[in-house]
Tab-separated table of C-alpha atoms in Angstrom:
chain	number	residue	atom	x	y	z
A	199	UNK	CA	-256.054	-11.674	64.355
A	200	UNK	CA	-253.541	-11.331	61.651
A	201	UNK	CA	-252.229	-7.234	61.422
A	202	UNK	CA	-253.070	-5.140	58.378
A	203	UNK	CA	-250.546	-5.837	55.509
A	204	UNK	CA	-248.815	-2.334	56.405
A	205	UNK	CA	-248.045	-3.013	59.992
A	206	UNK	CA	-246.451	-6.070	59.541
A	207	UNK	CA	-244.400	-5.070	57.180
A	208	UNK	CA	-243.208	-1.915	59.402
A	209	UNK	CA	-243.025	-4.411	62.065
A	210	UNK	CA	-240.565	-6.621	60.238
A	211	UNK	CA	-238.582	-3.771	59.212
A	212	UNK	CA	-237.901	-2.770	62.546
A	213	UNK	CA	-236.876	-6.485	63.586
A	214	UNK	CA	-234.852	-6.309	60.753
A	215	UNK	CA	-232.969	-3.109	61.940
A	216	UNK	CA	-232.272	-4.756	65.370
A	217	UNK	CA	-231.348	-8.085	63.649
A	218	UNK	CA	-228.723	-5.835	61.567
A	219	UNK	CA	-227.507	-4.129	64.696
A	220	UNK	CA	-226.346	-6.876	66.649
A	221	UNK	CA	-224.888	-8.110	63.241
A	222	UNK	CA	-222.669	-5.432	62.726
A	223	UNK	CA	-221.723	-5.467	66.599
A	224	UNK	CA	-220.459	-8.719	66.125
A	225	UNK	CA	-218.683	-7.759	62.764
A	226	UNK	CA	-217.019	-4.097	63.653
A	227	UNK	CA	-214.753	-4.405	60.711
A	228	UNK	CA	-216.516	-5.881	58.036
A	229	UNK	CA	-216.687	-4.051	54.673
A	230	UNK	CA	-219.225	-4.983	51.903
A	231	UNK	CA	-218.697	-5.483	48.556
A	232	UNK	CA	-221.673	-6.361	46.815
A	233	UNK	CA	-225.732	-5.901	47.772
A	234	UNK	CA	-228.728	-7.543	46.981
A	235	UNK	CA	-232.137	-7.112	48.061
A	236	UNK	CA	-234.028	-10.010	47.536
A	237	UNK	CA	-235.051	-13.420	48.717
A	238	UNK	CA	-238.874	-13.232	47.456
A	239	UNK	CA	-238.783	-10.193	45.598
A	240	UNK	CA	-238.903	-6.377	47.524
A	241	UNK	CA	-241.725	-5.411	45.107
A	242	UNK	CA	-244.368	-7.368	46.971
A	243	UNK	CA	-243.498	-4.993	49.977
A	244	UNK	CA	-245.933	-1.922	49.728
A	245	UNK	CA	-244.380	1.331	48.611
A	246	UNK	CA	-244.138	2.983	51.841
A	247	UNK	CA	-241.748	0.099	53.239
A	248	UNK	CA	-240.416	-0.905	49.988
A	249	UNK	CA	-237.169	1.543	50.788
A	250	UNK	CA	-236.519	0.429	54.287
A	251	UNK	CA	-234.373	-2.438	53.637
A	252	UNK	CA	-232.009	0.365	51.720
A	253	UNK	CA	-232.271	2.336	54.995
A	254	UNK	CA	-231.358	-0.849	57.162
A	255	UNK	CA	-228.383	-1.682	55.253
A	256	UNK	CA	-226.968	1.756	54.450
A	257	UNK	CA	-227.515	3.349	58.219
A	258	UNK	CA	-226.724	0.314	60.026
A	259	UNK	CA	-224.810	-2.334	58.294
A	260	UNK	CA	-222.308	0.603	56.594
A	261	UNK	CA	-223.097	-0.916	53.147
A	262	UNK	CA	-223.681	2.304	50.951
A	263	UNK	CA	-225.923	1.002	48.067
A	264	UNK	CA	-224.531	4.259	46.346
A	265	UNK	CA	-221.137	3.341	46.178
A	266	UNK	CA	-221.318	-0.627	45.704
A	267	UNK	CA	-223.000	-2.960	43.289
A	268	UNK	CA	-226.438	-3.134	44.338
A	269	UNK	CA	-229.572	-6.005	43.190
A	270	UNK	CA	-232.984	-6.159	43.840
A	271	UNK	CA	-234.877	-8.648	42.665
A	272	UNK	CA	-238.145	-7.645	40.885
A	273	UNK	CA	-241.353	-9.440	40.135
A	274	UNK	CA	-243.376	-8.716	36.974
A	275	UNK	CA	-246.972	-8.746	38.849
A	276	UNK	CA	-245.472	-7.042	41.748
A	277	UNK	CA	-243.958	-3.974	39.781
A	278	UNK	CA	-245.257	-0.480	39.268
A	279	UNK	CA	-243.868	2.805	38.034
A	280	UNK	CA	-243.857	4.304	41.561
A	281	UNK	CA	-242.423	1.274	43.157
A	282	UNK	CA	-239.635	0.978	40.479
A	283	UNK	CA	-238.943	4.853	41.322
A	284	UNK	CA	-238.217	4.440	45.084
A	285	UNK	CA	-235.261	1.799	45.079
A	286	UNK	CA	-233.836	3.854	42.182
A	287	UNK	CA	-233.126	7.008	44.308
A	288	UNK	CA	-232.218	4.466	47.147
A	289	UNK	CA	-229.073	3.697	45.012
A	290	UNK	CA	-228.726	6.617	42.354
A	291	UNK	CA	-225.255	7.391	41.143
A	292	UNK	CA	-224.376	7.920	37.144
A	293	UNK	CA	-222.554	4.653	35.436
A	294	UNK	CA	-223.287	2.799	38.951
A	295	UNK	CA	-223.899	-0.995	38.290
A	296	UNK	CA	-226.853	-2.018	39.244
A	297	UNK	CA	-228.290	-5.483	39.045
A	298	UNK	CA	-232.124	-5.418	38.892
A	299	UNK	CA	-233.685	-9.208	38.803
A	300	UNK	CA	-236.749	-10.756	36.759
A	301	UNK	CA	-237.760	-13.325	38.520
A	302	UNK	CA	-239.843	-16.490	36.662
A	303	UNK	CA	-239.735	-17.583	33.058
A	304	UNK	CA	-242.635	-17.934	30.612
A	305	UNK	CA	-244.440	-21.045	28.922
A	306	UNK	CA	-245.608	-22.830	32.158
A	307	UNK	CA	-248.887	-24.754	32.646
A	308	UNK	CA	-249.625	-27.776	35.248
A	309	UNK	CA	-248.493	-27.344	38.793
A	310	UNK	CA	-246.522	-23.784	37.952
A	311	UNK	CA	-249.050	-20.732	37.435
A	312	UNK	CA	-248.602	-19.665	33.702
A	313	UNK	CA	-247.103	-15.756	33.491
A	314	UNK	CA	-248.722	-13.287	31.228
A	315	UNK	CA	-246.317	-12.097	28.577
A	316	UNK	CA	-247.923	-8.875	28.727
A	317	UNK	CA	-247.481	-8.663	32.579
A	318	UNK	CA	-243.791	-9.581	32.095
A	319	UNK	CA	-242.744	-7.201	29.056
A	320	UNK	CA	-244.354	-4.502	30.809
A	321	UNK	CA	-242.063	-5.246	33.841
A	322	UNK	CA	-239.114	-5.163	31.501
A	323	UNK	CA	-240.293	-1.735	30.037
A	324	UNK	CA	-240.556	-0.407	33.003
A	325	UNK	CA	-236.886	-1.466	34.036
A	326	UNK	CA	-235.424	-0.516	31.005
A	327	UNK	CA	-237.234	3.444	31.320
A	328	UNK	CA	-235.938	3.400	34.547
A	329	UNK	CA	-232.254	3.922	33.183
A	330	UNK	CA	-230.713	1.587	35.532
A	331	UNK	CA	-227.627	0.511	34.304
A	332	UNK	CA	-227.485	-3.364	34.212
A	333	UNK	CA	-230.444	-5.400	33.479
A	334	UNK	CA	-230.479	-8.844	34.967
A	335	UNK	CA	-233.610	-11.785	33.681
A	336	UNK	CA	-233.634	-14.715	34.869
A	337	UNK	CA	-235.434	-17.245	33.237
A	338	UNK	CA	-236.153	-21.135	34.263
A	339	UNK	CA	-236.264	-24.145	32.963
A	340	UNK	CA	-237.563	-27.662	33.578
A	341	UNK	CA	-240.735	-26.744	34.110
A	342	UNK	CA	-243.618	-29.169	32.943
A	343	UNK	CA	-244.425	-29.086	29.963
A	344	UNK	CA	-241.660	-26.979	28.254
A	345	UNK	CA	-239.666	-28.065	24.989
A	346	UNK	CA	-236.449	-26.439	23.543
A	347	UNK	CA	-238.449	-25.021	21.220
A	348	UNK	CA	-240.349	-22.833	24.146
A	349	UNK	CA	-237.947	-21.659	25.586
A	350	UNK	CA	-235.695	-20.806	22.663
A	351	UNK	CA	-238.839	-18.467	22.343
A	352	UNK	CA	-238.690	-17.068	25.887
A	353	UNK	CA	-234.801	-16.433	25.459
A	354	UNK	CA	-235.871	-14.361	22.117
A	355	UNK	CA	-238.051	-12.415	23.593
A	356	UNK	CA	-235.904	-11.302	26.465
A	357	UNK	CA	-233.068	-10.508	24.348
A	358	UNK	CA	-235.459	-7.982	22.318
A	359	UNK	CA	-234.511	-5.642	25.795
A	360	UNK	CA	-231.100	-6.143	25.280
A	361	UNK	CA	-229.929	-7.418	28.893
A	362	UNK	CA	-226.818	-7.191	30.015
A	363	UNK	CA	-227.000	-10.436	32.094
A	364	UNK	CA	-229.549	-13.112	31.284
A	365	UNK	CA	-229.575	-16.020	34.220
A	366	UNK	CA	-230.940	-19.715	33.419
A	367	UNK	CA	-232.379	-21.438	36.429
A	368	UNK	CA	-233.584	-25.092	36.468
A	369	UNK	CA	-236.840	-25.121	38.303
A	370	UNK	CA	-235.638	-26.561	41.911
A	371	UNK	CA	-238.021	-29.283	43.072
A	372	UNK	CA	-238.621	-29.316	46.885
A	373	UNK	CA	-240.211	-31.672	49.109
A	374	UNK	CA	-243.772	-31.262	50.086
A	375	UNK	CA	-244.714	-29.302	47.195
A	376	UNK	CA	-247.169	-30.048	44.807
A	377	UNK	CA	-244.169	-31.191	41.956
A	378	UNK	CA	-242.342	-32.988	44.591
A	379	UNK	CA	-245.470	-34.887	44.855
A	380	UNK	CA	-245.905	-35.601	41.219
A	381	UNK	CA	-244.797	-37.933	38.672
A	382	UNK	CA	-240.640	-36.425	37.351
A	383	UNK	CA	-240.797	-37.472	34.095
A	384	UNK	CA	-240.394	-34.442	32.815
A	385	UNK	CA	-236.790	-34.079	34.633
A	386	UNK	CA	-235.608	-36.013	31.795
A	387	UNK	CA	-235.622	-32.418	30.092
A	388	UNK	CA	-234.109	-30.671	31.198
A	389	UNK	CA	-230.593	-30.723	30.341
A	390	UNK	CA	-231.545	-30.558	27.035
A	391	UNK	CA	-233.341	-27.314	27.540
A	392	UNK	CA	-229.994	-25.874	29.482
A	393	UNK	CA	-228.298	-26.676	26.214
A	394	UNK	CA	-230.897	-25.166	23.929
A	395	UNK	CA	-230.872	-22.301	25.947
A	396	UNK	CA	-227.140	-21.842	26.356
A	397	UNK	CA	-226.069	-22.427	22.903
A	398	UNK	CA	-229.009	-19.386	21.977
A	399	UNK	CA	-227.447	-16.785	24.168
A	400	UNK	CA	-223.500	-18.110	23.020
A	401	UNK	CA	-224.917	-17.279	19.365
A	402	UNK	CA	-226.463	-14.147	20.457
A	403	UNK	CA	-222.845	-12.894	21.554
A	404	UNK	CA	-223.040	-13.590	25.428
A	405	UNK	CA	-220.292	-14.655	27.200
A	406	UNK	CA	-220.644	-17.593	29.845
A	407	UNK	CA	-219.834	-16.972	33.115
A	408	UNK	CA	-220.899	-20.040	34.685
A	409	UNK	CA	-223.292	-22.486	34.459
A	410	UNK	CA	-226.458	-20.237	35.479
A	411	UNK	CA	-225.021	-16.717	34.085
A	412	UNK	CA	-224.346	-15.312	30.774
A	413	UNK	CA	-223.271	-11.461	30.214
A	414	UNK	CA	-222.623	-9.696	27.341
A	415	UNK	CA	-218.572	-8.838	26.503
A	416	UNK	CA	-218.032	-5.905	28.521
A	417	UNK	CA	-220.362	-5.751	30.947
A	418	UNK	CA	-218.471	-6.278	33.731
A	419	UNK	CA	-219.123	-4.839	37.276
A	420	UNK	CA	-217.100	-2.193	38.517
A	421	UNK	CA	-216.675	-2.096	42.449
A	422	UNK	CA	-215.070	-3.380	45.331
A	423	UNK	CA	-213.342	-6.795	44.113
A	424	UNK	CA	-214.905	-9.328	45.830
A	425	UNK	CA	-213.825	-13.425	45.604
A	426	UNK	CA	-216.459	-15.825	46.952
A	427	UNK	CA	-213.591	-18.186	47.698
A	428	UNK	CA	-212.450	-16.235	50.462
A	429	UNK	CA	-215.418	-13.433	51.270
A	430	UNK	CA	-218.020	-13.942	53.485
A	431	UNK	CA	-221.747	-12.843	52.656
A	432	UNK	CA	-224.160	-11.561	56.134
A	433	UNK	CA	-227.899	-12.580	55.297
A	434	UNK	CA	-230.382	-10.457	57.506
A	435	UNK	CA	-234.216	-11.400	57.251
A	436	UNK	CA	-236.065	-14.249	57.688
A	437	UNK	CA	-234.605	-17.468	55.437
A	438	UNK	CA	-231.439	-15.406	54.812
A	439	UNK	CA	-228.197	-17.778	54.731
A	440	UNK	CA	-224.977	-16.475	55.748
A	441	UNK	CA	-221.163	-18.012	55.980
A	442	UNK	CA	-217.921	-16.687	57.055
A	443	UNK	CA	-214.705	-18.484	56.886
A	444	UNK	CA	-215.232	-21.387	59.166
A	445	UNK	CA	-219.294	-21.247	59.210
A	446	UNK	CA	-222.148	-21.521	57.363
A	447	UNK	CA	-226.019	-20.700	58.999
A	448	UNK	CA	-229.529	-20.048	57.874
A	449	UNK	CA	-232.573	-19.315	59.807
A	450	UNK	CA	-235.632	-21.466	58.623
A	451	UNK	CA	-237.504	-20.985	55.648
A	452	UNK	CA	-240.773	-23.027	54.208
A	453	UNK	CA	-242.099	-24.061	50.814
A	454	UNK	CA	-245.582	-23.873	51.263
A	455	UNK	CA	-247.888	-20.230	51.971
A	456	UNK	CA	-249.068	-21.401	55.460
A	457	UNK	CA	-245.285	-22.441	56.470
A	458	UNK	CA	-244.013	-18.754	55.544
A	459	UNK	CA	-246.572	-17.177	57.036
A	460	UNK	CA	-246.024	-18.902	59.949
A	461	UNK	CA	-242.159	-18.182	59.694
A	462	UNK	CA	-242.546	-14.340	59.200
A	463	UNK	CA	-244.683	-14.029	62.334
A	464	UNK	CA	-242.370	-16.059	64.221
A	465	UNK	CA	-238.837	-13.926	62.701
A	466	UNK	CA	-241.388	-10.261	63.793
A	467	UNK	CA	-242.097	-11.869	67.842
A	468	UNK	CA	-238.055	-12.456	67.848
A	469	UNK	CA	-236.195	-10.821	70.812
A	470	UNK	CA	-232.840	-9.918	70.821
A	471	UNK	CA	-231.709	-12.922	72.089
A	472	UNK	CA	-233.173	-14.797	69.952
A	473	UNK	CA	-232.107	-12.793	66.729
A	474	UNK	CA	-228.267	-13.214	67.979
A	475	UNK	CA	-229.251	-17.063	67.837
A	476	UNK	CA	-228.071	-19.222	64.832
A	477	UNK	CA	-230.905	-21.543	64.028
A	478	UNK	CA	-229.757	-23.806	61.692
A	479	UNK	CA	-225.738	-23.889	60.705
A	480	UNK	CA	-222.311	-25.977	60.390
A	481	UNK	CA	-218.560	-24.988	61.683
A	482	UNK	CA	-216.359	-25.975	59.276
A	483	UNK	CA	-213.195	-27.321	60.116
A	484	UNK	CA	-209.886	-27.096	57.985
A	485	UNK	CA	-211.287	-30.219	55.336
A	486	UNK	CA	-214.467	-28.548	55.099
A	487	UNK	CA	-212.712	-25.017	54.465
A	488	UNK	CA	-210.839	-26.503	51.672
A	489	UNK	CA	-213.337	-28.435	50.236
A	490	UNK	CA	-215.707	-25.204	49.986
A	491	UNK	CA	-212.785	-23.354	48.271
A	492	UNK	CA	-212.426	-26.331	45.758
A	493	UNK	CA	-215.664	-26.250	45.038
A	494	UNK	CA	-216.674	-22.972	44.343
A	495	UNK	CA	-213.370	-22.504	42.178
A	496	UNK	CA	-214.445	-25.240	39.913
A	497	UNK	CA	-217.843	-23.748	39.590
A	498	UNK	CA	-216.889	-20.720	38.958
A	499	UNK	CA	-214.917	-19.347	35.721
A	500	UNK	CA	-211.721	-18.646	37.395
A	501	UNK	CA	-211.354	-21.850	37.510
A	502	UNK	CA	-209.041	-24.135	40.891
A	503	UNK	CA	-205.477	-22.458	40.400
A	504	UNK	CA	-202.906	-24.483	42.171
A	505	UNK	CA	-201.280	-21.634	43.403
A	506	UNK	CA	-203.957	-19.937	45.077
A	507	UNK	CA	-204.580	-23.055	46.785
A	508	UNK	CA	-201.195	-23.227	48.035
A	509	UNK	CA	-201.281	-19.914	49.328
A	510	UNK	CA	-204.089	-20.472	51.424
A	511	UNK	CA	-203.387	-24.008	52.631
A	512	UNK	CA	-200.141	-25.032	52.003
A	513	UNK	CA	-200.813	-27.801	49.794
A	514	UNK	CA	-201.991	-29.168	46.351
A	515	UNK	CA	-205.783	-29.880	45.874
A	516	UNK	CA	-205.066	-32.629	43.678
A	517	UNK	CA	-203.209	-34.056	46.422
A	518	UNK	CA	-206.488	-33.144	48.854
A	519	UNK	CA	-208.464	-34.231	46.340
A	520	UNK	CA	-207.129	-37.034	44.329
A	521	UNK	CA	-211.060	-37.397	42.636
A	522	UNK	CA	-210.609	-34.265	40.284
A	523	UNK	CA	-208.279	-36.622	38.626
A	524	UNK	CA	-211.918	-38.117	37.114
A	525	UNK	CA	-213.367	-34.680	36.072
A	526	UNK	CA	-210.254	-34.543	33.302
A	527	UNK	CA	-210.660	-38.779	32.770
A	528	UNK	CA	-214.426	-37.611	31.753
A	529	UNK	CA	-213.127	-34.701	29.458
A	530	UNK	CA	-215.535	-32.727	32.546
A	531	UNK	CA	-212.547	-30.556	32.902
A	532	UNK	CA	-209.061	-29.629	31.578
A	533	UNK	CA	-205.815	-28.260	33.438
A	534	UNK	CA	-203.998	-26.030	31.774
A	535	UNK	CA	-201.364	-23.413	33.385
A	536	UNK	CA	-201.762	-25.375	36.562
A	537	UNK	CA	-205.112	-23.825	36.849
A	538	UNK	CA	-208.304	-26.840	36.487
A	539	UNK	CA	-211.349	-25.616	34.216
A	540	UNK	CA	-214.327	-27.390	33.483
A	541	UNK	CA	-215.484	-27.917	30.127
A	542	UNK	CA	-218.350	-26.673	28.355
A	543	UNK	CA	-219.804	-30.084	29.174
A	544	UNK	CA	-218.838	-30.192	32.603
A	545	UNK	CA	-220.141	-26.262	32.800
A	546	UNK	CA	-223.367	-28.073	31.803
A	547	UNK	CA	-222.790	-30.819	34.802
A	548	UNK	CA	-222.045	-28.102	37.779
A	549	UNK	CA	-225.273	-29.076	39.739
A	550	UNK	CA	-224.530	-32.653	40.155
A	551	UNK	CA	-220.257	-31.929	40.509
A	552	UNK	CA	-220.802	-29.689	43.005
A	553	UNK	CA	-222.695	-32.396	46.081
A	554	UNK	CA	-220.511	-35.325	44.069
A	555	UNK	CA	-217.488	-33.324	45.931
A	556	UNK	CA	-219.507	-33.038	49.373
A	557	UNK	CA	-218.016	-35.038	52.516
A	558	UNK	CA	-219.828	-37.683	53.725
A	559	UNK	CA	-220.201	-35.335	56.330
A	560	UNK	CA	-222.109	-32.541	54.691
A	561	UNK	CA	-224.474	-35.315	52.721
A	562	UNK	CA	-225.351	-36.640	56.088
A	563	UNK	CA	-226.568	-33.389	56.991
A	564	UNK	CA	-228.409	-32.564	54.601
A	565	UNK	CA	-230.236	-35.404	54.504
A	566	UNK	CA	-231.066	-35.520	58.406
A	567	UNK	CA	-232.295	-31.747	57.669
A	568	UNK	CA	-234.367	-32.823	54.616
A	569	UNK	CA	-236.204	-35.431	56.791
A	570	UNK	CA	-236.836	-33.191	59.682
């Protein structure tokens, strides 16, 4: 028999604390630089466990939520007053960014449950009352049945609560759901909703910071600096991912209801030994290190600086990587100041750049994991 909705959650909480503890045994030294509570949005948790994963993170992991850029991702149906008050005094501190997250867009019909524009501009209300000082909405596109014109119309009505980060997501099609199981015509799309929707938010006055974000001049976050080139992130949870230097490792996660249910009651029955076990993961040896850095300097705004390369591995990435050559053949990228940018077109491009500069290694992988 399946335990009331309460219990479970205080039973995953307190997996989660011992999941954290061995964690930060194995990582003495490790200082944080960023937070985010999220990976299916906090607010379905109930109220009375909805600031435990604050608790967790602050009294075990050493990552003070009141001193560090903090997230938590927020779902319009999932959202009430009192649940929007707890995580607030979980992080409060005056002028402290904070990165609050809308998840879904609107204007969806077919295989994707349509949102209530009510439900959702009540969420936003609510987050805006709540004085917290960064909003973040992200919105998605691709989905069937959408047209530029759409969602131009969903970006417009966000920016009437004047975010100061506005994300665009393409809707992410996974095996053995019901859209991976349907016709894709509608793929065809969605680029040209991407550039609908970033050209409306570059002639509202936002600045873009990479393919998915756009932030308006100024809003940058104050904090600990932290470079994803270099910087590891710790996931704790079930599905959380996680990579350090020389690894990356997830535990499972599942697409359909039945799957994560099943998942969640397997992470809560987890011993110790079995939370100190990496499920799913991949060492990475030098050519994988400096592909990763490669890749997530092209993708970001930054941009691939020579230098920094050379710093870390005594060498020059268009020597690694003789292939960038094409992103600048393609006018996908430019190099200026020894430093390699892509383009506003090849900004546009990032998802399919990104697994074009995979090993063959890494593609094999994936692919044995995707047929599993």
């Amino acid at each position: 028999m399946a335990k009331p909705k309460l219990e479970f959650e205080q039973s995953y909480m307190d997996v989660l604390e011992r999941q954290a503890r061995l964690t930060r045994a194995a990582l003495p030294d490790a200082k944080f630089a960023r937070l985010a509570i999220g990976g299916g949005t906090p607010t379905h948790l109930m109220r009375l466990t909805l600031c435990a994963p604050f608790a967790v993170v602050n009294r075990t992991m050493g990552a003070d939520a009141r001193t560090i850029p903090t997230s938590v991702e927020m779902s319009p149906e999932t959202l009430t007053p009192e649940k929007i008050r707890l995580p607030a005094r979980a992080w409060h501190r005056p002028r402290q960014h904070r990165y609050p997250e809308l998840c879904r867009g609107r204007n969806t019909r077919g295989s994707v449950p349509p949102q209530d524009p009510k439900v959702a501009h009540r969420a936003l209300d609510m987050m805006r009352s709540a004085d917290f000082a960064a909003m973040n909405i992200d919105l998605i596109y691709g989905i069937e049945g959408q047209t530029p014109d759409t969602f131009a119309h969903s970006i417009h009505q966000a920016l009437k609560f004047s975010p100061e980060e506005i994300y665009l997501y393409p809707l992410y099609v996974r095996p053995l759901t019901g859209l991976g199981n349907s016709p894709r015509a509608w793929e065809d799309m969605r680029f040209a909703l991407y550039l609908r929707g970033r050209d409306e938010l570059l002639d509202a006055g936002y600045e873009q910071v990479s393919m998915r974000m756009f932030r308006r001049p100024g809003e940058g976050v104050d904090g600990p600096i932290y470079c994803c080139q270099s910087d590891g992130m710790v996931g704790l949870g079930a599905g959380a991912r996680s990579y350090t230097s020389d690894l990356h490792y997830c535990t499972d996660y599942a697409v359909g209801r039945r799957g994560v249910v099943s998942i969640l009651e397997d992470f809560v029955a987890r011993s110790d030994a079995q939370l100190a076990q990496i499920d799913y993961g991949m060492r990475l040896n030098t050519e994988e290190q400096r592909r990763r850095f490669v890749i997530l300097s092209i993708l970001s705004h930054e941009g691939l600086s020579d230098a920094d390369y050379a710093a870390r591995f005594k060498a020059q990435p268009m020597d690694d990587f003789p292939e960038l050559v094409e992103l600048v053949a393609a006018n996908l990228a430019t190099k200026t100041n020894s430093v390699l940018r892509l383009t506003s077109e090849g900004v546009g491009w990032s998802d399919a750049i990104g697994p074009w500069l995979y090993s063959a290694t890494v593609r094999d992988a994936c692919q044995e994991f995707e047929l599993r």
